[in-house]
Coordinates of C-alpha atoms and ligand atoms in Angstrom, one line a residue:
Chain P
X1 CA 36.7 -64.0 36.9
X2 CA 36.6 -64.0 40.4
X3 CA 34.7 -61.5 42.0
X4 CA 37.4 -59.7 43.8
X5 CA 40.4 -60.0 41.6
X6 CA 41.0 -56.5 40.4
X7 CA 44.2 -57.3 38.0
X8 CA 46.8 -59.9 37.0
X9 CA 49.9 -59.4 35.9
X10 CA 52.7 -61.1 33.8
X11 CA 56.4 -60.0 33.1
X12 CA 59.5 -60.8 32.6
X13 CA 62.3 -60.2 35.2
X14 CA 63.6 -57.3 33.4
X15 CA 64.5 -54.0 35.5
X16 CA 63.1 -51.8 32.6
X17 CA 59.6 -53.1 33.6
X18 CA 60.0 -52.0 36.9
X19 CA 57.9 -48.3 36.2
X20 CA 55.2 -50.3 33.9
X21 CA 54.1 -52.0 37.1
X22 CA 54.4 -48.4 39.3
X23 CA 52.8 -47.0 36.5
X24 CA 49.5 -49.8 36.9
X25 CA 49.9 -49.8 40.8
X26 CA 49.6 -46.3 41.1
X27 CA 46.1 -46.0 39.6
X28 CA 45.1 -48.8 40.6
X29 CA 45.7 -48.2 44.4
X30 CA 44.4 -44.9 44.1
X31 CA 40.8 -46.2 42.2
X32 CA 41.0 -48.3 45.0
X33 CA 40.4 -45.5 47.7
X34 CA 43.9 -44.9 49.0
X35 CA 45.3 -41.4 49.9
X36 CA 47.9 -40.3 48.0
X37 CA 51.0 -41.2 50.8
X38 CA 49.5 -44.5 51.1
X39 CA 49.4 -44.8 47.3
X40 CA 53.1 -43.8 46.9
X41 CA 53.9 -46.1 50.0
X42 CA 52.2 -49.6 48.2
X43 CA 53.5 -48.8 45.1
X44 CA 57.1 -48.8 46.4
X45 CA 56.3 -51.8 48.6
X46 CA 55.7 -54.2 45.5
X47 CA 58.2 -52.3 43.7
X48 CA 61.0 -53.4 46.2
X49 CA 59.3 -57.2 46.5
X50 CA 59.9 -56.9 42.3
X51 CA 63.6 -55.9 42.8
X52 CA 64.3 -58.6 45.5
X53 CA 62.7 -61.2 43.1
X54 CA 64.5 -59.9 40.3
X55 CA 68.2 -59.7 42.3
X56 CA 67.8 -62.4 45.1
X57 CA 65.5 -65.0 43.3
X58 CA 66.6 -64.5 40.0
X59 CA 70.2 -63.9 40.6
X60 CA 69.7 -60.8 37.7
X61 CA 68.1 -63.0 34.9
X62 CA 66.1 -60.6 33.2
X63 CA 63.5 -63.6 31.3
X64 CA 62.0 -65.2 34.1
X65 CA 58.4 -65.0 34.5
X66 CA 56.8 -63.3 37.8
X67 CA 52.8 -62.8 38.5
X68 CA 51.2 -60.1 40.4
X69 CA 47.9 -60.5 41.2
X70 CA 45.6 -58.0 43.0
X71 CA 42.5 -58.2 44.9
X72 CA 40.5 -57.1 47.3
X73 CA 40.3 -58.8 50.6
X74 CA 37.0 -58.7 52.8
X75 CA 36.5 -57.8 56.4
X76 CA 35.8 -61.2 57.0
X77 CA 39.3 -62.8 56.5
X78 CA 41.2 -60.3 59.0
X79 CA 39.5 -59.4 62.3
X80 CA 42.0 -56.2 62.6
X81 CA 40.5 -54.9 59.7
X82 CA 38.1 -54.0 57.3
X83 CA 38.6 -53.5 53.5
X84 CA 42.0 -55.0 51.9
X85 CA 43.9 -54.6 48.8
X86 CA 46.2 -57.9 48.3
X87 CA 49.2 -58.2 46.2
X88 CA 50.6 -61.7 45.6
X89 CA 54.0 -62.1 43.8
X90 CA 54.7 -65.3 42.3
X91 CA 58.5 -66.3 41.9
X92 CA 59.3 -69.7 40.1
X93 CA 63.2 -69.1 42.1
X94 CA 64.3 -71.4 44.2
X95 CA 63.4 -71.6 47.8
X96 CA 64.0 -68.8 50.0
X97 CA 66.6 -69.2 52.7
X98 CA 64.1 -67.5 55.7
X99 CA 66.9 -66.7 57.8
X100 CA 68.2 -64.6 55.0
X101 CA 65.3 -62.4 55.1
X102 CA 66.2 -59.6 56.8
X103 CA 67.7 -55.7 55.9
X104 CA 70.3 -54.1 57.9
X105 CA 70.3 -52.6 61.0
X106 CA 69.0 -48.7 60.1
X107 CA 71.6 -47.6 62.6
X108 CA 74.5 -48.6 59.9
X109 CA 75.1 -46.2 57.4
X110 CA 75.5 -48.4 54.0
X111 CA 74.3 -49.6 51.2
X112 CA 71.8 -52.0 50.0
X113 CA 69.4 -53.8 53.3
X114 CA 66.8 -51.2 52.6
X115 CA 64.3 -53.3 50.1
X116 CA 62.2 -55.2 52.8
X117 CA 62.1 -52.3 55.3
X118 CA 60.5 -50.7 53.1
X119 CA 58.0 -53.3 52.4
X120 CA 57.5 -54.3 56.2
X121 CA 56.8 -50.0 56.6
X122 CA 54.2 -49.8 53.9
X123 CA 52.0 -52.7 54.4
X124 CA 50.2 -54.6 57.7
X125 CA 50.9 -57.5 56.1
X126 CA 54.2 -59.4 54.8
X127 CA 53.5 -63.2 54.6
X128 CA 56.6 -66.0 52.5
X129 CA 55.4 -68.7 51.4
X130 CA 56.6 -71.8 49.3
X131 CA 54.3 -73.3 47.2
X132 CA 53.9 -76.0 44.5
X133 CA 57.3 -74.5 43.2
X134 CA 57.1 -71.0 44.0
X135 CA 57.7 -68.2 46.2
X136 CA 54.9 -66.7 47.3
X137 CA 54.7 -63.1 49.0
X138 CA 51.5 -61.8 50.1
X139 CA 51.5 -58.2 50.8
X140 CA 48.3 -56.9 52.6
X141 CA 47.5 -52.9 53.0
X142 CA 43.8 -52.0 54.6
X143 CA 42.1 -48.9 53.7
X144 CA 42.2 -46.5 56.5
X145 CA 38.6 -45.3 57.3
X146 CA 37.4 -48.7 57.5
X147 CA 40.6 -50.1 59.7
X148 CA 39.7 -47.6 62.0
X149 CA 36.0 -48.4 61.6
X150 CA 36.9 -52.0 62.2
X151 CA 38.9 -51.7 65.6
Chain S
X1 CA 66.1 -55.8 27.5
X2 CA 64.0 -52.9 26.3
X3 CA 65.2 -49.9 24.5
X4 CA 63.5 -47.3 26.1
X5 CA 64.1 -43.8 27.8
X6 CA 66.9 -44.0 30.0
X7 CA 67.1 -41.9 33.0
X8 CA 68.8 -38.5 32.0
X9 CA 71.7 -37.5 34.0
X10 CA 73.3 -34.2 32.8
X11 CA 75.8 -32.6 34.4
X12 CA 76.9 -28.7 35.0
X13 CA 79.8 -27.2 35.3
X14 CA 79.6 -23.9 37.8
X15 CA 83.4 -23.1 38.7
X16 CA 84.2 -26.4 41.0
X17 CA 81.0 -27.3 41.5
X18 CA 79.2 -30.1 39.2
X19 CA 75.4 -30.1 39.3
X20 CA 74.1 -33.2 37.8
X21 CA 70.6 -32.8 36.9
X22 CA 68.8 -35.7 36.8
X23 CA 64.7 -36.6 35.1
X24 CA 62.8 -40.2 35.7
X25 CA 63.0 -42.9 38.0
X26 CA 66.1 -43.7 40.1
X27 CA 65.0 -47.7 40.1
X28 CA 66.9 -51.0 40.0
X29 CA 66.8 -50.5 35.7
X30 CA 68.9 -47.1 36.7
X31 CA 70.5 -46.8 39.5
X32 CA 73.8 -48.5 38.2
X33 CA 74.1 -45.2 35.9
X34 CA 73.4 -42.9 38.6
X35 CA 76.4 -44.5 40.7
X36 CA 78.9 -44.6 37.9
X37 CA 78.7 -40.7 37.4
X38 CA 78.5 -40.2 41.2
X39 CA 81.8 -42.6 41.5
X40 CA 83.3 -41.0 38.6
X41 CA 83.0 -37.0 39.4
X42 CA 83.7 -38.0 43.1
X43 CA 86.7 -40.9 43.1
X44 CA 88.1 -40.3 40.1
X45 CA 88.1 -36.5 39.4
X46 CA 88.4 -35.4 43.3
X47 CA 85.6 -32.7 42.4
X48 CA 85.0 -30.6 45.4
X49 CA 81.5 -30.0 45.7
X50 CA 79.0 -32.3 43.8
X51 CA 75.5 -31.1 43.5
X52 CA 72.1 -33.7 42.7
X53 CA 69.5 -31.7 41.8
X54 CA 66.6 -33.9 42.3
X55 CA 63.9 -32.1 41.6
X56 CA 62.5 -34.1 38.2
X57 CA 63.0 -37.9 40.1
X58 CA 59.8 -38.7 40.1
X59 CA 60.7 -42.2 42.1
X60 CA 63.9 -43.3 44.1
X61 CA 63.9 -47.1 45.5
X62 CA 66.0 -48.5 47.9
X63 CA 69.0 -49.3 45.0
X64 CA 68.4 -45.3 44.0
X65 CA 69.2 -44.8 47.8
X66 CA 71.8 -47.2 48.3
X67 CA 73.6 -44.8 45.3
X68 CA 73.4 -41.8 46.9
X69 CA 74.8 -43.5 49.8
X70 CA 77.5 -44.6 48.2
X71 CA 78.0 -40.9 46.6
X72 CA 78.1 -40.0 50.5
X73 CA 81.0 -41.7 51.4
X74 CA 82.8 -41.6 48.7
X75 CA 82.5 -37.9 49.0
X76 CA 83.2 -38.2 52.7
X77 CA 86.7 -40.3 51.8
X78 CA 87.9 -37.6 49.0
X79 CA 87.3 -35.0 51.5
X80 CA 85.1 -33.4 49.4
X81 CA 81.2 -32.2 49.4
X82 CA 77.7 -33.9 48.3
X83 CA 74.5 -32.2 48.4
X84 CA 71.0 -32.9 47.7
X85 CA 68.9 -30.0 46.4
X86 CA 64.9 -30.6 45.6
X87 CA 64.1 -33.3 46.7
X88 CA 60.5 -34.1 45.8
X89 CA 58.0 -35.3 48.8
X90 CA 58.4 -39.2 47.2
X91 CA 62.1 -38.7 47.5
X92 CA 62.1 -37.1 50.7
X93 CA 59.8 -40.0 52.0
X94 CA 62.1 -42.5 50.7
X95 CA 64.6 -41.0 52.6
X96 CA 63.3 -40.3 55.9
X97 CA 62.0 -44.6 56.2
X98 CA 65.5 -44.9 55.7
X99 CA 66.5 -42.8 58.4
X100 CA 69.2 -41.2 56.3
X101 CA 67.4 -38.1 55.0
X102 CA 69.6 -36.5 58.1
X103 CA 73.3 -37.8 57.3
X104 CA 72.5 -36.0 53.8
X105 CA 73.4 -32.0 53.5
X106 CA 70.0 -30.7 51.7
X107 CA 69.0 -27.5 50.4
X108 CA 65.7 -26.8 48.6
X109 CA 67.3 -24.5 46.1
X110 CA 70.6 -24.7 43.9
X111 CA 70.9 -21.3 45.0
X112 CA 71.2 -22.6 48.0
X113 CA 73.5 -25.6 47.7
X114 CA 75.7 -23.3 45.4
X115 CA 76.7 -20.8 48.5
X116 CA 76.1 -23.3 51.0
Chain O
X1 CA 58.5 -67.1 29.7
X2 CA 58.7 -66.4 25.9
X3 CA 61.1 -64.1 24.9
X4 CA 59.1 -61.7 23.0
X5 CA 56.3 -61.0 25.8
X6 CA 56.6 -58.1 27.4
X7 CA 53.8 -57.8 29.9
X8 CA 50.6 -60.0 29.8
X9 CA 47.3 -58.1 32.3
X10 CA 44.3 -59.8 33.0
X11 CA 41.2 -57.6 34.6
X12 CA 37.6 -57.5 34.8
X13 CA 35.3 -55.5 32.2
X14 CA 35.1 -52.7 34.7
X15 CA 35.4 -49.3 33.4
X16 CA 37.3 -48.1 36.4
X17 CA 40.0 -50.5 35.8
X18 CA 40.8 -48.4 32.6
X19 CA 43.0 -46.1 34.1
X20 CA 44.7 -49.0 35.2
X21 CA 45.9 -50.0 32.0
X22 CA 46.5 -46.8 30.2
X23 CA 49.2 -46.2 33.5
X24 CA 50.7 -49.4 32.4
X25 CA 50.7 -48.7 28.7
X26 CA 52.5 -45.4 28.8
X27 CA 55.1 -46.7 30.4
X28 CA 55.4 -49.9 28.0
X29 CA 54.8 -48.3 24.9
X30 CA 57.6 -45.2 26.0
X31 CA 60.0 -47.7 27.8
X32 CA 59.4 -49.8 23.9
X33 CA 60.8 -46.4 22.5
X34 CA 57.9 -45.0 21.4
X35 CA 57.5 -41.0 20.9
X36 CA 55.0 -39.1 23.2
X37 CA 52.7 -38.4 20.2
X38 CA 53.0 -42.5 19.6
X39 CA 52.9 -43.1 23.2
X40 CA 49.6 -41.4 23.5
X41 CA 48.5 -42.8 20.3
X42 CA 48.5 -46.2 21.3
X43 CA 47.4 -46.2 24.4
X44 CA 44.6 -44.6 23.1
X45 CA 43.9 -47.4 21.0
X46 CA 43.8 -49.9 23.7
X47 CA 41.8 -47.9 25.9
X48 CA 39.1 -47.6 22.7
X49 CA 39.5 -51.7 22.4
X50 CA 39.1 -52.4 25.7
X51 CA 35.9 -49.6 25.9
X52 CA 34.1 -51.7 23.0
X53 CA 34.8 -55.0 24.9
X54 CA 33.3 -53.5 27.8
X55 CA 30.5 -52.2 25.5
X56 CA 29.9 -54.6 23.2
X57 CA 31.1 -57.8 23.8
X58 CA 30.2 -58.2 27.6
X59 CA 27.1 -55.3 27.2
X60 CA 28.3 -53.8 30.2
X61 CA 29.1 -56.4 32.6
X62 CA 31.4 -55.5 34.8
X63 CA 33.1 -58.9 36.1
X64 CA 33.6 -60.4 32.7
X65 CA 37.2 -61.0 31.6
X66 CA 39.6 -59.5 29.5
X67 CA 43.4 -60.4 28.7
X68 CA 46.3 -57.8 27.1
X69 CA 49.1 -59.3 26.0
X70 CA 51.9 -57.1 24.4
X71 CA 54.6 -58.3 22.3
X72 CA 57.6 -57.6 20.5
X73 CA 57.3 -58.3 16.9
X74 CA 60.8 -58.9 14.6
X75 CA 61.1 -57.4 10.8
X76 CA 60.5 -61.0 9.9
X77 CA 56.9 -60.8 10.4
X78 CA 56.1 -58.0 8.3
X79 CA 57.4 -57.1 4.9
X80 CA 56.5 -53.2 5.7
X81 CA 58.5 -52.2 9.0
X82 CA 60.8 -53.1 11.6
X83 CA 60.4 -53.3 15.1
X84 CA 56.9 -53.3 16.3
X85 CA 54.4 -53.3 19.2
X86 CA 51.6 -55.9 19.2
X87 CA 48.9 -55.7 21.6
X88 CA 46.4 -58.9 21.3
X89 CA 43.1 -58.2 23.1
X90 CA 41.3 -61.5 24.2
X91 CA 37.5 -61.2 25.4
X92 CA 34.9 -64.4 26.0
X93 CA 32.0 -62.7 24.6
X94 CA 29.5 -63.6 22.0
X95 CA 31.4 -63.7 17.7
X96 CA 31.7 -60.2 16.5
X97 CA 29.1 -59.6 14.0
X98 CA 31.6 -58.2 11.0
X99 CA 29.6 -56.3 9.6
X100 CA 28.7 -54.6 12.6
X101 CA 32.3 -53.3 12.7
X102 CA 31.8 -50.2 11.6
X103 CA 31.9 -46.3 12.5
X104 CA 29.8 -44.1 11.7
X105 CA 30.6 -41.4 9.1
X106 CA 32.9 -38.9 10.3
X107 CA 31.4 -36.2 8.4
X108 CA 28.3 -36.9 10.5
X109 CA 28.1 -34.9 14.1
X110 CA 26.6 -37.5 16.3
X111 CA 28.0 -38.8 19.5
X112 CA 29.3 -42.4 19.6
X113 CA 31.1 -44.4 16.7
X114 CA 34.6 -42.8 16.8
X115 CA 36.3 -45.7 19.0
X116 CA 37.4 -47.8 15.8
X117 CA 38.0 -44.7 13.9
X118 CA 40.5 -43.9 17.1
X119 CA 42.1 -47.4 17.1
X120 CA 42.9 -47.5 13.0
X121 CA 44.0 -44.4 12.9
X122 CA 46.7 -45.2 15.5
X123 CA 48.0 -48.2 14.8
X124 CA 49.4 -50.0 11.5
X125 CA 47.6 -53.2 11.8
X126 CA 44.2 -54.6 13.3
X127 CA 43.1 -57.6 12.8
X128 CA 39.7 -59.2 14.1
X129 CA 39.5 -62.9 14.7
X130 CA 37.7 -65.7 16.1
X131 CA 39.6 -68.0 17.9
X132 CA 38.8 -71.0 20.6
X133 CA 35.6 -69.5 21.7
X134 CA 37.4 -66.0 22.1
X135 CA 38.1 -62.8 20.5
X136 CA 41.4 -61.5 19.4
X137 CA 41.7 -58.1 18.5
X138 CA 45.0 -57.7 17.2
X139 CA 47.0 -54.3 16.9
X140 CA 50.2 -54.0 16.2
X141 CA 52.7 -50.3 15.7
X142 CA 55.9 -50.0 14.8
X143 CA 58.4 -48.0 15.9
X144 CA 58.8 -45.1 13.7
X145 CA 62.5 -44.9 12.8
X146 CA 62.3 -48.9 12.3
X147 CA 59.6 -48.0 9.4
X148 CA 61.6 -45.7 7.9
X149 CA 64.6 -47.7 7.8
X150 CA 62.7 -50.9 6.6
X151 CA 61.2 -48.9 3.3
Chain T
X1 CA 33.1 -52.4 41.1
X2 CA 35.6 -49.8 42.8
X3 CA 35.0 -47.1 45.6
X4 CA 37.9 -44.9 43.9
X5 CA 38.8 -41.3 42.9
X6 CA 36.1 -40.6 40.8
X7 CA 36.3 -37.4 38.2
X8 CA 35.8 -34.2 40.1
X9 CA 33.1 -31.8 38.1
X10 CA 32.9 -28.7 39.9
X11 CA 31.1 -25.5 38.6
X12 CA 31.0 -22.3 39.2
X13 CA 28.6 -19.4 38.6
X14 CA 29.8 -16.3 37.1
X15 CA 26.7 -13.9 36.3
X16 CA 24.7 -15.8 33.7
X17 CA 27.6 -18.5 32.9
X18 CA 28.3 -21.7 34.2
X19 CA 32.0 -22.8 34.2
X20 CA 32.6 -26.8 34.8
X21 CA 36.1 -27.5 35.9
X22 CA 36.7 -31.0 35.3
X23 CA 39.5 -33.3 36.8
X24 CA 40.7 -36.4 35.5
X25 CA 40.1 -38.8 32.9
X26 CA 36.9 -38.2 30.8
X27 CA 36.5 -42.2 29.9
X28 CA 33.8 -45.1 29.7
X29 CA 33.9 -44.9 33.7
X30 CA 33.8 -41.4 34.1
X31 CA 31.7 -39.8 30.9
X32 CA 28.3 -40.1 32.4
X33 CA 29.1 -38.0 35.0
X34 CA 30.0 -35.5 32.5
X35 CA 27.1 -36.3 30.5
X36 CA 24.8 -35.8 32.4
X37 CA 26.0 -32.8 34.5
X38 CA 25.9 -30.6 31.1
X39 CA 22.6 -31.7 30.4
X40 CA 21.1 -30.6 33.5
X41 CA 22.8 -27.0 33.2
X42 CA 22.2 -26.9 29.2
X43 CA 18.5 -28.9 29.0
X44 CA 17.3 -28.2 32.0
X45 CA 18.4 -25.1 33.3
X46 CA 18.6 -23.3 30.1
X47 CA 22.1 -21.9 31.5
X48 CA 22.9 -19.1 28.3
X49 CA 26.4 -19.7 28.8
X50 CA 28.4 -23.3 29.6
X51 CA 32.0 -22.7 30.0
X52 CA 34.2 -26.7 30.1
X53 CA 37.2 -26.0 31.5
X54 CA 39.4 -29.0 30.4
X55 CA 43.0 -27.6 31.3
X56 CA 43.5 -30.5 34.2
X57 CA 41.5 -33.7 32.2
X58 CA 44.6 -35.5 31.7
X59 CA 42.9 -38.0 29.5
X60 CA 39.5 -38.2 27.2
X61 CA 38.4 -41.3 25.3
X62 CA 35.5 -41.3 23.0
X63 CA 32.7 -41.8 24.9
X64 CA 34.2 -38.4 26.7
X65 CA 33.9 -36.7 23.5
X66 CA 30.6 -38.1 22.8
X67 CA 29.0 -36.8 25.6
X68 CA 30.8 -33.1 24.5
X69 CA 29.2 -33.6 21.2
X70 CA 25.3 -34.2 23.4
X71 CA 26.3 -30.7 25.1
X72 CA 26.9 -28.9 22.1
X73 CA 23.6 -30.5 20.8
X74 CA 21.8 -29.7 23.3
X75 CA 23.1 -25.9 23.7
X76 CA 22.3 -25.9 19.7
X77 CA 19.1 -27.1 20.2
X78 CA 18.2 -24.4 23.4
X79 CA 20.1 -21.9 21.5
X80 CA 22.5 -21.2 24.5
X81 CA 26.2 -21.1 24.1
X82 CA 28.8 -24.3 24.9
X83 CA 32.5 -23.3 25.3
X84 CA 36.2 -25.6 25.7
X85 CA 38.4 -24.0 27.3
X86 CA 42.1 -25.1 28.1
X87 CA 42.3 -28.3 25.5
X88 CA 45.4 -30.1 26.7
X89 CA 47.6 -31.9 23.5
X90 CA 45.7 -34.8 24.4
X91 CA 42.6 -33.4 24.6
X92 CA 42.9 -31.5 21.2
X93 CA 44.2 -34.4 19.5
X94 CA 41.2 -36.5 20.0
X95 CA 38.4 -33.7 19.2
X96 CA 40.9 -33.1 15.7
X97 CA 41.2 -37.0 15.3
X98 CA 37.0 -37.2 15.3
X99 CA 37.4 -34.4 13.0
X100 CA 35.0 -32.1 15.7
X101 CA 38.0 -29.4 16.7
X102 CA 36.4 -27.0 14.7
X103 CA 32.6 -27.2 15.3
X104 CA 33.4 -26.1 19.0
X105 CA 33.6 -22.8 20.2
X106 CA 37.4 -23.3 21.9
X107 CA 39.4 -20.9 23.5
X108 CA 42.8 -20.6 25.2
X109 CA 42.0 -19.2 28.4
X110 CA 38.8 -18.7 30.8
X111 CA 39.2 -14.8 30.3
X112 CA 38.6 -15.2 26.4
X113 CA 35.7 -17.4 26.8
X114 CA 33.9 -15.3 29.1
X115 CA 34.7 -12.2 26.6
X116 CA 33.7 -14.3 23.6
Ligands
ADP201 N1 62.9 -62.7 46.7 C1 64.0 -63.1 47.5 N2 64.6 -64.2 47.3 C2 65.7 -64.5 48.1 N3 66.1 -63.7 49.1 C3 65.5 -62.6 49.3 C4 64.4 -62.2 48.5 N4 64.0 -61.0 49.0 C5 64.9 -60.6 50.0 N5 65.8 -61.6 50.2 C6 66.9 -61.6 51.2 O1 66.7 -60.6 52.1 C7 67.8 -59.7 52.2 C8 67.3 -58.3 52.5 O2 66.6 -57.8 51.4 P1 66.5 -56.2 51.3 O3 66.1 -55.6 52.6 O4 65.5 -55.9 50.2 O5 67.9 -55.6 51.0 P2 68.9 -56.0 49.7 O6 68.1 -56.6 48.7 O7 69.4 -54.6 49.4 O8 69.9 -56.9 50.3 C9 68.5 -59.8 50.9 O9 69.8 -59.5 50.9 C10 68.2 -61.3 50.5 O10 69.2 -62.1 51.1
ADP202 N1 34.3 -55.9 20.9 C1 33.2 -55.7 20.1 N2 32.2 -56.6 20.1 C2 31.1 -56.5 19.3 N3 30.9 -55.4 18.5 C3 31.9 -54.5 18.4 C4 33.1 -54.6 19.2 N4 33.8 -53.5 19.0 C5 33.1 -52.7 18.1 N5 31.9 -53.3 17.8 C6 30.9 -52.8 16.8 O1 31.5 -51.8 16.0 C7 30.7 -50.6 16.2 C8 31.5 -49.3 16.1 O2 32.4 -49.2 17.2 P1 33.0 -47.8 17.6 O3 33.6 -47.2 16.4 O4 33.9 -48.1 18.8 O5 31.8 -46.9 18.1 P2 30.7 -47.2 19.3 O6 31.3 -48.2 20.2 O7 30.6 -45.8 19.9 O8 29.4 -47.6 18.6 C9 30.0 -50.7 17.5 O9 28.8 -50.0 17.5 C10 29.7 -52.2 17.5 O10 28.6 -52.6 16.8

């Protein structure tokens, strides 16, 4: 196993796994070192990016497959900051239309647009990708203490 | 796809007011439910003053938000009132990155809500 | 993705990723419709499987690798109940020396050798086996009111 | 592997007693800690009196209780006194499940143990 994967994950598109996930991220982020607002704010991040998979990529299938892998990312790879945690989310959807990619203004009050704010608020970073097939979002969070040891 | 333990919504009765009381996660797998009684107590039966306790949601996501939201105005086109009471610090978070915690009435007590 | 997997986690042989899957695991086994007596039960049981994996099959390496699958199984497979959960537990380690399999007397107070106690006295089937250079610890449980209609 | 949250153990003196409170999950990760903390105050220190205060470990796997089972032992053997106190459902399930509920001393509250 690679030395910093910390967990992969497999399910289906199905809502109802939703809080299984929460339920791994959750201890997982906090075993990792987080506080307990930055715990509550990357669990909801990769809870939204599962929702938008299983809504936008999906169309509301609820058998497709979609991976979540997590690791931790070195100080070497960033110079802004020190000590990572790394979600990928694998989506075998098809491509996704960029220009699409974006919530409402905040200023409207309605509805829906809210998913990738929240996503863009939690972590420092929020990479698309295609590749070989798939949809690829990387979701980047640095641990505090060393982000601000880092800068 | 999986049985499992719905979200509970149960609803009150005090005089005009309905309290739903509602335990567990306000996600995409439940947030469909949560708008249907919203919709119904608020479109259909015109109840005046509609009450959430939210003090046993243990997680709201953006579709759990986009349901209140849609409580809100539905409540703002009947003429009629929708309050928030307990909201835990998860929800409250959820709320404020949304900027909308303000357009909300809240109250941190039923009490509160009730005479309010 | 088949339609009878429900969630498949891969992690290292690190005992801090244990928490990790027992916060998945509640929330599968109570989303499956298990009770909270059943809910505790078997996540106990994986938590004892994946402790002796630790233990014995990697002897305490941590970044040795581990897969949980859970399933849905149909009445069809077993004459006894209905519904059930099925957990397989895949390690690379060394074969399992069968006889070694095997708690110590419960009537003796000594610490250690309760974990297979644990894990049969939660679930209604486990099943060692040797497969492809792995091992598969099998467990399955059904769901109670499935058992009782099936008898 | 992990930095993480580790179990807190914190004790606390009261006269000639030692009380651990203990926060967490008791499991492979954590039960050395716990291990080897009662050891020290039981082997060591010949403490006449170890209070556990389990009322917020929210989980405890076998190697947790084994390393109850090496306090007791060891309090047996120095002829001290080893004391549960505040088994959650959880908690109790597994020491009845190993069949070892009864040959600790376990009480309900802090009070009663220090009394006992
Ligand atoms: N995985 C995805 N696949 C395709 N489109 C997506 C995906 N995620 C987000 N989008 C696009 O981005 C838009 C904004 O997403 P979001 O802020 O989560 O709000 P919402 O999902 O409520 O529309 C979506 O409406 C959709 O068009
Ligand atoms: N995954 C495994 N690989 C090899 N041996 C195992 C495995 N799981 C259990 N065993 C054997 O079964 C014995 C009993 O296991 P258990 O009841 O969990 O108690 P303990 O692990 O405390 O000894 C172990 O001592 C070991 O010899």
């Amino acid at each position: 196993m690679g030395p910093d994967l910390l967990l992969k994950v497999e399910l289906p598109s199905d809502p109802s796994m939703l809080c299984v996930v929460r339920g791994a991220m959750e201890r997982l982020t906090e075993t990792f070192g987080f506080s307990a607002p930055e715990v509550r704010s990357v669990t909801r991040a990769v809870d939204e990016a599962l929702t938008n998979i299983m809504r936008h990529s999906y169309g509301g299938a609820v058998d497709r497959r979609i991976e979540v892998s997590c690791s931790r990312v070195s100080k070497k790879e960033r110079v802004q900051g020190g000590q990572g945690f790394e979600v990928r989310l694998v989506d075998y959807g098809p491509k996704i239309d960029k220009a699409k990619l974006r919530g409402r203004k905040l200023e409207e009050i309605k509805p829906g647009g809210l998913g990738l704010h929240f996503i863009r608020q939690s972590m420092d970073v929020v990479e698309f990708k295609r590749a070989r097939g798939t949809n690829v979002l990387r979701l980047v969070k640095y641990l505090q203490a060393e982000k601000l040891e880092g800068t | 796809m999986l049985g499992g333990k719905p979200l509970q919504i149960s609803a009150r009765l005090l005089g005009t007011t309905t309290v739903f009381d509602i335990t567990g996660d306000i996600d995409l797998a439940h947030s469909p439910e949560v708008r249907k009684a919203l919709l119904s107590e608020i479109k259909d039966k015109k109840t005046p003053k509609v009450v959430m306790n939210m003090s046993k949601v243990r997680y709201i996501d953006s579709s759990g938000v986009a349901s209140l939201v849609e409580g809100l105005k539905a409540s703002r086109d009947a003429g009629t009132r929708f309050m928030l009471v307990g909201l835990s610090p998860a929800a409250r978070e959820v709320l404020q990155l949304s900027r909308l915690l303000k357009i909300f009435e809240t109250f941190d007590t039923e009490e509160a809500a009730l005479a309010g």
